[in-house]
JSON list of C-alpha atoms in Angstrom, two decimals:
[
{"chain": "A", "resi": 234, "resn": "ASP", "atom": "CA", "xyz": [-180.80, -125.96, 290.56]},
{"chain": "A", "resi": 235, "resn": "ALA", "atom": "CA", "xyz": [-183.52, -128.09, 289.37]},
{"chain": "A", "resi": 236, "resn": "GLY", "atom": "CA", "xyz": [-181.02, -130.67, 288.03]},
{"chain": "A", "resi": 237, "resn": "VAL", "atom": "CA", "xyz": [-181.66, -132.62, 284.90]},
{"chain": "A", "resi": 238, "resn": "ILE", "atom": "CA", "xyz": [-185.38, -133.34, 283.91]},
{"chain": "A", "resi": 239, "resn": "GLN", "atom": "CA", "xyz": [-186.80, -136.26, 282.21]},
{"chain": "A", "resi": 240, "resn": "SER", "atom": "CA", "xyz": [-190.11, -137.22, 281.09]},
{"chain": "A", "resi": 241, "resn": "PRO", "atom": "CA", "xyz": [-192.12, -139.18, 281.05]},
{"chain": "A", "resi": 242, "resn": "ARG", "atom": "CA", "xyz": [-190.79, -141.00, 284.41]},
{"chain": "A", "resi": 243, "resn": "HIS", "atom": "CA", "xyz": [-192.57, -144.17, 283.10]},
{"chain": "A", "resi": 244, "resn": "GLU", "atom": "CA", "xyz": [-193.82, -145.32, 279.74]},
{"chain": "A", "resi": 245, "resn": "VAL", "atom": "CA", "xyz": [-195.70, -148.57, 278.96]},
{"chain": "A", "resi": 246, "resn": "THR", "atom": "CA", "xyz": [-196.22, -148.92, 275.12]},
{"chain": "A", "resi": 247, "resn": "GLU", "atom": "CA", "xyz": [-196.81, -151.76, 272.98]},
{"chain": "A", "resi": 248, "resn": "MET", "atom": "CA", "xyz": [-194.21, -153.56, 270.42]},
{"chain": "A", "resi": 249, "resn": "GLY", "atom": "CA", "xyz": [-194.41, -151.31, 267.07]},
{"chain": "A", "resi": 250, "resn": "GLN", "atom": "CA", "xyz": [-195.10, -148.13, 268.46]},
{"chain": "A", "resi": 251, "resn": "GLU", "atom": "CA", "xyz": [-193.18, -144.93, 268.66]},
{"chain": "A", "resi": 252, "resn": "VAL", "atom": "CA", "xyz": [-191.54, -144.04, 271.77]},
{"chain": "A", "resi": 253, "resn": "THR", "atom": "CA", "xyz": [-190.19, -140.62, 272.50]},
{"chain": "A", "resi": 254, "resn": "LEU", "atom": "CA", "xyz": [-188.36, -139.66, 275.79]},
{"chain": "A", "resi": 255, "resn": "ARG", "atom": "CA", "xyz": [-187.36, -136.07, 276.57]},
{"chain": "A", "resi": 256, "resn": "CYS", "atom": "CA", "xyz": [-184.66, -134.75, 278.49]},
{"chain": "A", "resi": 257, "resn": "LYS", "atom": "CA", "xyz": [-183.71, -131.10, 279.94]},
{"chain": "A", "resi": 258, "resn": "PRO", "atom": "CA", "xyz": [-180.02, -130.57, 281.16]},
{"chain": "A", "resi": 259, "resn": "ILE", "atom": "CA", "xyz": [-178.93, -128.53, 283.71]},
{"chain": "A", "resi": 260, "resn": "SER", "atom": "CA", "xyz": [-178.57, -125.14, 282.49]},
{"chain": "A", "resi": 261, "resn": "GLY", "atom": "CA", "xyz": [-175.14, -123.92, 281.37]},
{"chain": "A", "resi": 262, "resn": "HIS", "atom": "CA", "xyz": [-173.95, -127.59, 280.53]},
{"chain": "A", "resi": 263, "resn": "ASN", "atom": "CA", "xyz": [-172.64, -128.28, 276.96]},
{"chain": "A", "resi": 264, "resn": "SER", "atom": "CA", "xyz": [-172.27, -131.73, 277.40]},
{"chain": "A", "resi": 265, "resn": "LEU", "atom": "CA", "xyz": [-175.41, -134.14, 277.11]},
{"chain": "A", "resi": 266, "resn": "PHE", "atom": "CA", "xyz": [-175.29, -137.97, 277.26]},
{"chain": "A", "resi": 267, "resn": "TRP", "atom": "CA", "xyz": [-178.31, -140.27, 276.79]},
{"chain": "A", "resi": 268, "resn": "TYR", "atom": "CA", "xyz": [-177.49, -144.08, 278.66]},
{"chain": "A", "resi": 269, "resn": "ARG", "atom": "CA", "xyz": [-179.39, -147.38, 278.93]},
{"chain": "A", "resi": 270, "resn": "GLN", "atom": "CA", "xyz": [-179.41, -149.43, 282.14]},
{"chain": "A", "resi": 271, "resn": "THR", "atom": "CA", "xyz": [-180.66, -153.26, 282.23]},
{"chain": "A", "resi": 272, "resn": "MET", "atom": "CA", "xyz": [-179.74, -155.92, 284.51]},
{"chain": "A", "resi": 273, "resn": "MET", "atom": "CA", "xyz": [-177.90, -157.80, 281.99]},
{"chain": "A", "resi": 274, "resn": "ARG", "atom": "CA", "xyz": [-175.73, -155.10, 280.23]},
{"chain": "A", "resi": 275, "resn": "GLY", "atom": "CA", "xyz": [-175.95, -152.53, 283.32]},
{"chain": "A", "resi": 276, "resn": "LEU", "atom": "CA", "xyz": [-175.27, -148.74, 282.42]},
{"chain": "A", "resi": 277, "resn": "GLU", "atom": "CA", "xyz": [-174.32, -148.27, 278.52]},
{"chain": "A", "resi": 278, "resn": "LEU", "atom": "CA", "xyz": [-173.61, -144.99, 276.74]},
{"chain": "A", "resi": 279, "resn": "LEU", "atom": "CA", "xyz": [-175.98, -144.63, 273.59]},
{"chain": "A", "resi": 280, "resn": "ILE", "atom": "CA", "xyz": [-174.98, -141.02, 272.26]},
{"chain": "A", "resi": 281, "resn": "TYR", "atom": "CA", "xyz": [-173.31, -138.07, 273.26]},
{"chain": "A", "resi": 282, "resn": "PHE", "atom": "CA", "xyz": [-174.01, -134.40, 272.27]},
{"chain": "A", "resi": 283, "resn": "ASN", "atom": "CA", "xyz": [-171.44, -131.72, 272.89]},
{"chain": "A", "resi": 284, "resn": "ASN", "atom": "CA", "xyz": [-172.68, -127.78, 272.20]},
{"chain": "A", "resi": 285, "resn": "ASN", "atom": "CA", "xyz": [-175.87, -129.62, 270.70]},
{"chain": "A", "resi": 286, "resn": "VAL", "atom": "CA", "xyz": [-173.73, -131.48, 268.04]},
{"chain": "A", "resi": 287, "resn": "PRO", "atom": "CA", "xyz": [-173.84, -135.18, 268.01]},
{"chain": "A", "resi": 288, "resn": "ILE", "atom": "CA", "xyz": [-170.35, -136.54, 268.69]},
{"chain": "A", "resi": 289, "resn": "ASP", "atom": "CA", "xyz": [-170.57, -140.19, 269.42]},
{"chain": "A", "resi": 290, "resn": "ASP", "atom": "CA", "xyz": [-173.35, -142.28, 268.56]},
{"chain": "A", "resi": 291, "resn": "SER", "atom": "CA", "xyz": [-171.59, -145.39, 268.44]},
{"chain": "A", "resi": 292, "resn": "GLY", "atom": "CA", "xyz": [-173.77, -147.01, 271.38]},
{"chain": "A", "resi": 293, "resn": "MET", "atom": "CA", "xyz": [-177.06, -146.37, 269.47]},
{"chain": "A", "resi": 294, "resn": "PRO", "atom": "CA", "xyz": [-178.21, -150.26, 269.19]},
{"chain": "A", "resi": 295, "resn": "GLU", "atom": "CA", "xyz": [-179.85, -149.91, 265.68]},
{"chain": "A", "resi": 296, "resn": "ASP", "atom": "CA", "xyz": [-181.34, -147.83, 263.53]},
{"chain": "A", "resi": 297, "resn": "ARG", "atom": "CA", "xyz": [-184.67, -147.82, 265.39]},
{"chain": "A", "resi": 298, "resn": "PHE", "atom": "CA", "xyz": [-183.01, -145.17, 267.71]},
{"chain": "A", "resi": 299, "resn": "SER", "atom": "CA", "xyz": [-182.43, -142.03, 266.90]},
{"chain": "A", "resi": 300, "resn": "ALA", "atom": "CA", "xyz": [-181.72, -138.57, 269.14]},
{"chain": "A", "resi": 301, "resn": "LYS", "atom": "CA", "xyz": [-181.68, -134.89, 268.50]},
{"chain": "A", "resi": 302, "resn": "MET", "atom": "CA", "xyz": [-180.77, -131.68, 270.60]},
{"chain": "A", "resi": 303, "resn": "PRO", "atom": "CA", "xyz": [-182.60, -129.01, 268.71]},
{"chain": "A", "resi": 304, "resn": "ASN", "atom": "CA", "xyz": [-181.28, -126.52, 271.27]},
{"chain": "A", "resi": 305, "resn": "ALA", "atom": "CA", "xyz": [-179.09, -126.08, 274.51]},
{"chain": "A", "resi": 306, "resn": "SER", "atom": "CA", "xyz": [-182.00, -126.94, 276.84]},
{"chain": "A", "resi": 307, "resn": "PHE", "atom": "CA", "xyz": [-183.92, -129.98, 275.22]},
{"chain": "A", "resi": 308, "resn": "SER", "atom": "CA", "xyz": [-182.85, -133.25, 273.80]},
{"chain": "A", "resi": 309, "resn": "THR", "atom": "CA", "xyz": [-185.23, -136.44, 272.65]},
{"chain": "A", "resi": 310, "resn": "LEU", "atom": "CA", "xyz": [-184.46, -140.23, 272.14]},
{"chain": "A", "resi": 311, "resn": "LYS", "atom": "CA", "xyz": [-187.07, -141.47, 270.06]},
{"chain": "A", "resi": 312, "resn": "ILE", "atom": "CA", "xyz": [-187.34, -145.31, 269.24]},
{"chain": "A", "resi": 313, "resn": "GLN", "atom": "CA", "xyz": [-189.53, -146.30, 266.19]},
{"chain": "A", "resi": 314, "resn": "PRO", "atom": "CA", "xyz": [-190.68, -149.11, 266.12]},
{"chain": "A", "resi": 315, "resn": "SER", "atom": "CA", "xyz": [-190.26, -150.28, 269.67]},
{"chain": "A", "resi": 316, "resn": "GLU", "atom": "CA", "xyz": [-189.55, -153.88, 270.52]},
{"chain": "A", "resi": 317, "resn": "PRO", "atom": "CA", "xyz": [-189.74, -155.86, 273.75]},
{"chain": "A", "resi": 318, "resn": "ARG", "atom": "CA", "xyz": [-185.95, -155.95, 274.13]},
{"chain": "A", "resi": 319, "resn": "ASP", "atom": "CA", "xyz": [-185.98, -152.21, 274.44]},
{"chain": "A", "resi": 320, "resn": "SER", "atom": "CA", "xyz": [-187.60, -152.34, 277.78]},
{"chain": "A", "resi": 321, "resn": "ALA", "atom": "CA", "xyz": [-185.06, -150.50, 280.37]},
{"chain": "A", "resi": 322, "resn": "VAL", "atom": "CA", "xyz": [-184.15, -147.60, 281.91]},
{"chain": "A", "resi": 323, "resn": "TYR", "atom": "CA", "xyz": [-183.27, -144.67, 279.95]},
{"chain": "A", "resi": 324, "resn": "PHE", "atom": "CA", "xyz": [-180.98, -141.82, 281.46]},
{"chain": "A", "resi": 325, "resn": "CYS", "atom": "CA", "xyz": [-180.13, -138.67, 280.49]},
{"chain": "A", "resi": 326, "resn": "ALA", "atom": "CA", "xyz": [-177.08, -136.88, 281.91]},
{"chain": "A", "resi": 327, "resn": "SER", "atom": "CA", "xyz": [-175.29, -133.39, 281.62]},
{"chain": "A", "resi": 328, "resn": "SER", "atom": "CA", "xyz": [-171.90, -131.81, 282.78]},
{"chain": "A", "resi": 329, "resn": "PRO", "atom": "CA", "xyz": [-170.22, -128.75, 282.07]},
{"chain": "A", "resi": 330, "resn": "SER", "atom": "CA", "xyz": [-167.57, -127.62, 279.93]},
{"chain": "A", "resi": 331, "resn": "GLY", "atom": "CA", "xyz": [-164.26, -125.96, 280.88]},
{"chain": "A", "resi": 332, "resn": "ARG", "atom": "CA", "xyz": [-162.70, -128.53, 282.70]},
{"chain": "A", "resi": 333, "resn": "LEU", "atom": "CA", "xyz": [-161.14, -131.57, 281.03]},
{"chain": "A", "resi": 334, "resn": "TYR", "atom": "CA", "xyz": [-162.57, -133.89, 283.67]},
{"chain": "A", "resi": 335, "resn": "ASN", "atom": "CA", "xyz": [-166.05, -133.38, 284.53]},
{"chain": "A", "resi": 336, "resn": "GLU", "atom": "CA", "xyz": [-168.42, -135.45, 286.55]},
{"chain": "A", "resi": 337, "resn": "GLN", "atom": "CA", "xyz": [-172.01, -136.23, 284.60]},
{"chain": "A", "resi": 338, "resn": "PHE", "atom": "CA", "xyz": [-175.25, -135.39, 286.26]},
{"chain": "A", "resi": 339, "resn": "PHE", "atom": "CA", "xyz": [-178.01, -137.62, 286.05]},
{"chain": "A", "resi": 340, "resn": "GLY", "atom": "CA", "xyz": [-181.66, -137.38, 285.90]},
{"chain": "A", "resi": 341, "resn": "PRO", "atom": "CA", "xyz": [-183.92, -139.70, 287.20]},
{"chain": "A", "resi": 342, "resn": "GLY", "atom": "CA", "xyz": [-184.73, -141.75, 284.42]},
{"chain": "A", "resi": 343, "resn": "THR", "atom": "CA", "xyz": [-187.52, -142.99, 282.04]},
{"chain": "A", "resi": 344, "resn": "ARG", "atom": "CA", "xyz": [-188.37, -146.42, 282.95]},
{"chain": "A", "resi": 345, "resn": "LEU", "atom": "CA", "xyz": [-189.82, -148.12, 279.44]},
{"chain": "A", "resi": 346, "resn": "THR", "atom": "CA", "xyz": [-191.77, -151.23, 279.29]},
{"chain": "A", "resi": 347, "resn": "VAL", "atom": "CA", "xyz": [-192.61, -152.37, 275.78]},
{"chain": "A", "resi": 348, "resn": "LEU", "atom": "CA", "xyz": [-195.42, -155.19, 275.57]},
{"chain": "B", "resi": 18, "resn": "GLU", "atom": "CA", "xyz": [-160.72, -154.34, 275.64]},
{"chain": "B", "resi": 19, "resn": "ASP", "atom": "CA", "xyz": [-161.40, -151.86, 278.46]},
{"chain": "B", "resi": 20, "resn": "GLN", "atom": "CA", "xyz": [-163.30, -153.21, 281.33]},
{"chain": "B", "resi": 21, "resn": "VAL", "atom": "CA", "xyz": [-164.30, -152.29, 284.84]},
{"chain": "B", "resi": 22, "resn": "THR", "atom": "CA", "xyz": [-165.28, -155.26, 287.20]},
{"chain": "B", "resi": 23, "resn": "GLN", "atom": "CA", "xyz": [-166.73, -154.89, 290.64]},
{"chain": "B", "resi": 24, "resn": "SER", "atom": "CA", "xyz": [-167.08, -157.30, 293.65]},
{"chain": "B", "resi": 25, "resn": "PRO", "atom": "CA", "xyz": [-168.76, -158.26, 295.51]},
{"chain": "B", "resi": 26, "resn": "GLU", "atom": "CA", "xyz": [-172.21, -158.04, 293.64]},
{"chain": "B", "resi": 27, "resn": "ALA", "atom": "CA", "xyz": [-173.87, -157.64, 296.94]},
{"chain": "B", "resi": 28, "resn": "LEU", "atom": "CA", "xyz": [-173.00, -156.81, 300.31]},
{"chain": "B", "resi": 29, "resn": "ARG", "atom": "CA", "xyz": [-175.14, -157.18, 303.54]},
{"chain": "B", "resi": 30, "resn": "LEU", "atom": "CA", "xyz": [-173.59, -155.25, 306.63]},
{"chain": "B", "resi": 31, "resn": "GLN", "atom": "CA", "xyz": [-174.57, -154.87, 310.09]},
{"chain": "B", "resi": 32, "resn": "GLU", "atom": "CA", "xyz": [-174.61, -151.08, 311.21]},
{"chain": "B", "resi": 33, "resn": "GLY", "atom": "CA", "xyz": [-171.46, -149.90, 312.37]},
{"chain": "B", "resi": 34, "resn": "GLU", "atom": "CA", "xyz": [-169.47, -152.89, 310.54]},
{"chain": "B", "resi": 35, "resn": "SER", "atom": "CA", "xyz": [-167.03, -151.66, 308.18]},
{"chain": "B", "resi": 36, "resn": "SER", "atom": "CA", "xyz": [-166.08, -152.79, 304.81]},
{"chain": "B", "resi": 37, "resn": "SER", "atom": "CA", "xyz": [-164.90, -152.32, 301.27]},
{"chain": "B", "resi": 38, "resn": "LEU", "atom": "CA", "xyz": [-165.89, -152.25, 297.90]},
{"chain": "B", "resi": 39, "resn": "ASN", "atom": "CA", "xyz": [-163.51, -153.20, 294.89]},
{"chain": "B", "resi": 40, "resn": "CYS", "atom": "CA", "xyz": [-163.45, -151.75, 291.51]},
{"chain": "B", "resi": 41, "resn": "SER", "atom": "CA", "xyz": [-160.63, -153.22, 289.24]},
{"chain": "B", "resi": 42, "resn": "TYR", "atom": "CA", "xyz": [-160.22, -152.05, 285.83]},
{"chain": "B", "resi": 43, "resn": "THR", "atom": "CA", "xyz": [-158.41, -152.58, 282.42]},
{"chain": "B", "resi": 44, "resn": "VAL", "atom": "CA", "xyz": [-158.86, -149.11, 280.74]},
{"chain": "B", "resi": 45, "resn": "SER", "atom": "CA", "xyz": [-155.78, -148.24, 278.78]},
{"chain": "B", "resi": 46, "resn": "GLY", "atom": "CA", "xyz": [-154.97, -144.54, 279.47]},
{"chain": "B", "resi": 47, "resn": "LEU", "atom": "CA", "xyz": [-157.53, -144.00, 282.30]},
{"chain": "B", "resi": 48, "resn": "ARG", "atom": "CA", "xyz": [-158.46, -140.33, 282.66]},
{"chain": "B", "resi": 49, "resn": "GLY", "atom": "CA", "xyz": [-160.18, -140.70, 285.89]},
{"chain": "B", "resi": 50, "resn": "LEU", "atom": "CA", "xyz": [-162.05, -143.32, 288.21]},
{"chain": "B", "resi": 51, "resn": "PHE", "atom": "CA", "xyz": [-165.72, -142.31, 289.07]},
{"chain": "B", "resi": 52, "resn": "TRP", "atom": "CA", "xyz": [-167.64, -143.63, 292.04]},
{"chain": "B", "resi": 53, "resn": "TYR", "atom": "CA", "xyz": [-171.42, -143.01, 292.03]},
{"chain": "B", "resi": 54, "resn": "ARG", "atom": "CA", "xyz": [-174.31, -144.00, 294.20]},
{"chain": "B", "resi": 55, "resn": "GLN", "atom": "CA", "xyz": [-177.41, -144.85, 293.14]},
{"chain": "B", "resi": 56, "resn": "ASP", "atom": "CA", "xyz": [-180.94, -145.50, 295.00]},
{"chain": "B", "resi": 57, "resn": "PRO", "atom": "CA", "xyz": [-183.78, -147.60, 293.86]},
{"chain": "B", "resi": 58, "resn": "GLY", "atom": "CA", "xyz": [-185.90, -145.88, 291.01]},
{"chain": "B", "resi": 59, "resn": "LYS", "atom": "CA", "xyz": [-183.30, -142.72, 290.84]},
{"chain": "B", "resi": 60, "resn": "GLY", "atom": "CA", "xyz": [-180.47, -141.81, 288.69]},
{"chain": "B", "resi": 61, "resn": "PRO", "atom": "CA", "xyz": [-176.84, -142.45, 289.77]},
{"chain": "B", "resi": 62, "resn": "GLU", "atom": "CA", "xyz": [-175.50, -139.62, 291.87]},
{"chain": "B", "resi": 63, "resn": "PHE", "atom": "CA", "xyz": [-171.91, -138.33, 291.87]},
{"chain": "B", "resi": 64, "resn": "LEU", "atom": "CA", "xyz": [-169.63, -139.34, 294.64]},
{"chain": "B", "resi": 65, "resn": "PHE", "atom": "CA", "xyz": [-165.79, -139.02, 293.85]},
{"chain": "B", "resi": 66, "resn": "THR", "atom": "CA", "xyz": [-163.40, -138.66, 291.01]},
{"chain": "B", "resi": 67, "resn": "LEU", "atom": "CA", "xyz": [-159.87, -140.00, 291.25]},
{"chain": "B", "resi": 68, "resn": "TYR", "atom": "CA", "xyz": [-157.25, -139.21, 288.85]},
{"chain": "B", "resi": 69, "resn": "SER", "atom": "CA", "xyz": [-153.75, -140.44, 289.65]},
{"chain": "B", "resi": 70, "resn": "ALA", "atom": "CA", "xyz": [-152.64, -143.99, 291.83]},
{"chain": "B", "resi": 71, "resn": "GLY", "atom": "CA", "xyz": [-152.50, -142.83, 295.83]},
{"chain": "B", "resi": 72, "resn": "GLU", "atom": "CA", "xyz": [-155.22, -140.40, 295.53]},
{"chain": "B", "resi": 73, "resn": "GLU", "atom": "CA", "xyz": [-157.54, -140.52, 298.12]},
{"chain": "B", "resi": 74, "resn": "LYS", "atom": "CA", "xyz": [-161.12, -138.94, 298.84]},
{"chain": "B", "resi": 75, "resn": "GLU", "atom": "CA", "xyz": [-163.48, -139.01, 301.65]},
{"chain": "B", "resi": 76, "resn": "LYS", "atom": "CA", "xyz": [-167.25, -137.82, 302.01]},
{"chain": "B", "resi": 77, "resn": "GLU", "atom": "CA", "xyz": [-168.86, -138.65, 305.45]},
{"chain": "B", "resi": 78, "resn": "ARG", "atom": "CA", "xyz": [-168.64, -142.25, 306.03]},
{"chain": "B", "resi": 79, "resn": "LEU", "atom": "CA", "xyz": [-167.16, -143.11, 302.71]},
{"chain": "B", "resi": 80, "resn": "LYS", "atom": "CA", "xyz": [-163.68, -142.98, 301.58]},
{"chain": "B", "resi": 81, "resn": "ALA", "atom": "CA", "xyz": [-162.27, -143.90, 297.82]},
{"chain": "B", "resi": 82, "resn": "THR", "atom": "CA", "xyz": [-158.53, -144.78, 297.15]},
{"chain": "B", "resi": 83, "resn": "LEU", "atom": "CA", "xyz": [-156.89, -145.76, 293.80]},
{"chain": "B", "resi": 84, "resn": "THR", "atom": "CA", "xyz": [-154.19, -147.90, 292.91]},
{"chain": "B", "resi": 85, "resn": "LYS", "atom": "CA", "xyz": [-152.85, -148.71, 289.09]},
{"chain": "B", "resi": 86, "resn": "LYS", "atom": "CA", "xyz": [-155.09, -151.33, 288.91]},
{"chain": "B", "resi": 87, "resn": "GLU", "atom": "CA", "xyz": [-157.78, -150.89, 291.58]},
{"chain": "B", "resi": 88, "resn": "SER", "atom": "CA", "xyz": [-159.99, -148.58, 293.59]},
{"chain": "B", "resi": 89, "resn": "PHE", "atom": "CA", "xyz": [-161.72, -149.13, 296.73]},
{"chain": "B", "resi": 90, "resn": "LEU", "atom": "CA", "xyz": [-164.63, -147.74, 298.44]},
{"chain": "B", "resi": 91, "resn": "HIS", "atom": "CA", "xyz": [-164.34, -147.94, 302.23]},
{"chain": "B", "resi": 92, "resn": "ILE", "atom": "CA", "xyz": [-167.39, -147.66, 304.12]},
{"chain": "B", "resi": 93, "resn": "THR", "atom": "CA", "xyz": [-166.69, -146.97, 307.92]},
{"chain": "B", "resi": 94, "resn": "ALA", "atom": "CA", "xyz": [-169.17, -147.65, 310.41]},
{"chain": "B", "resi": 95, "resn": "PRO", "atom": "CA", "xyz": [-172.18, -147.74, 308.04]},
{"chain": "B", "resi": 96, "resn": "LYS", "atom": "CA", "xyz": [-175.78, -146.58, 308.88]},
{"chain": "B", "resi": 97, "resn": "PRO", "atom": "CA", "xyz": [-178.95, -147.80, 306.95]},
{"chain": "B", "resi": 98, "resn": "GLU", "atom": "CA", "xyz": [-179.06, -144.59, 305.08]},
{"chain": "B", "resi": 99, "resn": "ASP", "atom": "CA", "xyz": [-175.84, -145.79, 303.33]},
{"chain": "B", "resi": 100, "resn": "SER", "atom": "CA", "xyz": [-177.86, -148.92, 301.54]},
{"chain": "B", "resi": 101, "resn": "ALA", "atom": "CA", "xyz": [-177.61, -148.14, 297.58]},
{"chain": "B", "resi": 102, "resn": "THR", "atom": "CA", "xyz": [-176.15, -149.32, 294.58]},
{"chain": "B", "resi": 103, "resn": "TYR", "atom": "CA", "xyz": [-172.56, -148.27, 294.40]},
{"chain": "B", "resi": 104, "resn": "LEU", "atom": "CA", "xyz": [-171.17, -147.90, 290.73]},
{"chain": "B", "resi": 105, "resn": "CYS", "atom": "CA", "xyz": [-167.68, -147.32, 289.47]},
{"chain": "B", "resi": 106, "resn": "ALA", "atom": "CA", "xyz": [-166.82, -146.40, 286.14]},
{"chain": "B", "resi": 107, "resn": "GLY", "atom": "CA", "xyz": [-163.47, -145.61, 284.19]},
{"chain": "B", "resi": 108, "resn": "ARG", "atom": "CA", "xyz": [-163.23, -142.80, 281.81]},
{"chain": "B", "resi": 109, "resn": "MET", "atom": "CA", "xyz": [-161.51, -143.69, 278.66]},
{"chain": "B", "resi": 110, "resn": "ASN", "atom": "CA", "xyz": [-161.31, -140.33, 276.80]},
{"chain": "B", "resi": 111, "resn": "ASP", "atom": "CA", "xyz": [-162.51, -136.90, 277.28]},
{"chain": "B", "resi": 112, "resn": "TYR", "atom": "CA", "xyz": [-166.10, -137.78, 277.88]},
{"chain": "B", "resi": 113, "resn": "LYS", "atom": "CA", "xyz": [-166.84, -141.81, 277.84]},
{"chain": "B", "resi": 114, "resn": "LEU", "atom": "CA", "xyz": [-167.35, -143.59, 281.32]},
{"chain": "B", "resi": 115, "resn": "SER", "atom": "CA", "xyz": [-167.26, -147.41, 281.22]},
{"chain": "B", "resi": 116, "resn": "PHE", "atom": "CA", "xyz": [-169.29, -148.34, 284.24]},
{"chain": "B", "resi": 117, "resn": "GLY", "atom": "CA", "xyz": [-169.07, -151.64, 286.27]},
{"chain": "B", "resi": 118, "resn": "ALA", "atom": "CA", "xyz": [-172.13, -153.77, 287.02]},
{"chain": "B", "resi": 119, "resn": "GLY", "atom": "CA", "xyz": [-172.43, -152.45, 290.56]},
{"chain": "B", "resi": 120, "resn": "THR", "atom": "CA", "xyz": [-172.22, -153.38, 294.35]},
{"chain": "B", "resi": 121, "resn": "THR", "atom": "CA", "xyz": [-175.76, -153.57, 296.03]},
{"chain": "B", "resi": 122, "resn": "VAL", "atom": "CA", "xyz": [-174.85, -152.35, 299.76]},
{"chain": "B", "resi": 123, "resn": "THR", "atom": "CA", "xyz": [-177.70, -153.36, 302.35]},
{"chain": "B", "resi": 124, "resn": "VAL", "atom": "CA", "xyz": [-176.98, -152.38, 305.74]},
{"chain": "B", "resi": 125, "resn": "ARG", "atom": "CA", "xyz": [-179.30, -153.37, 308.71]},
{"chain": "B", "resi": 126, "resn": "ALA", "atom": "CA", "xyz": [-180.14, -151.51, 311.99]}
]
């Protein structure tokens, strides 16, 4: 099993530019999560999808952030326009369905730097 | 307010020096206490889930325990490869994890 795949691993962009982060969850996992990790705030849940449907986006910081899951094997997190305070490591995680309490499997993350 | 607090922030150990990490939580209706390990530049790696007070789980040199208010991660006779940041998280509903800030463990040979 390849695990959760994220791309790119590193992204450096200038303020105002659009940034798209990509995620391929583990095959067969029905739940997908996007997290952001910073020194100040730790690991925070941004959005949760179940069976490709957004269930909880209460963690999305503002309208500049959007996420999609067009099919079971692909999701994107987009920031438009990007700002320096968006600099962080963004993780995608997935978990299987069928059990009530499922551990989440994290990808390697995308380190985003907005100049 | 649901909250997960870890202590200490950092722990420096000699190889073989056993110690414990603490995770206290105020998560109403906790539906599982999770422990993860995170190496620099990598995503968190799942270690354990504990569901009820008194439960214990072990994996190699690590043992996790749970009470009604806190969880401990015991590291027995640690080795340098146990150096990492250890994160705990309380599960508040069917899917949402509330993470603590983590404890960074450094084991010197």
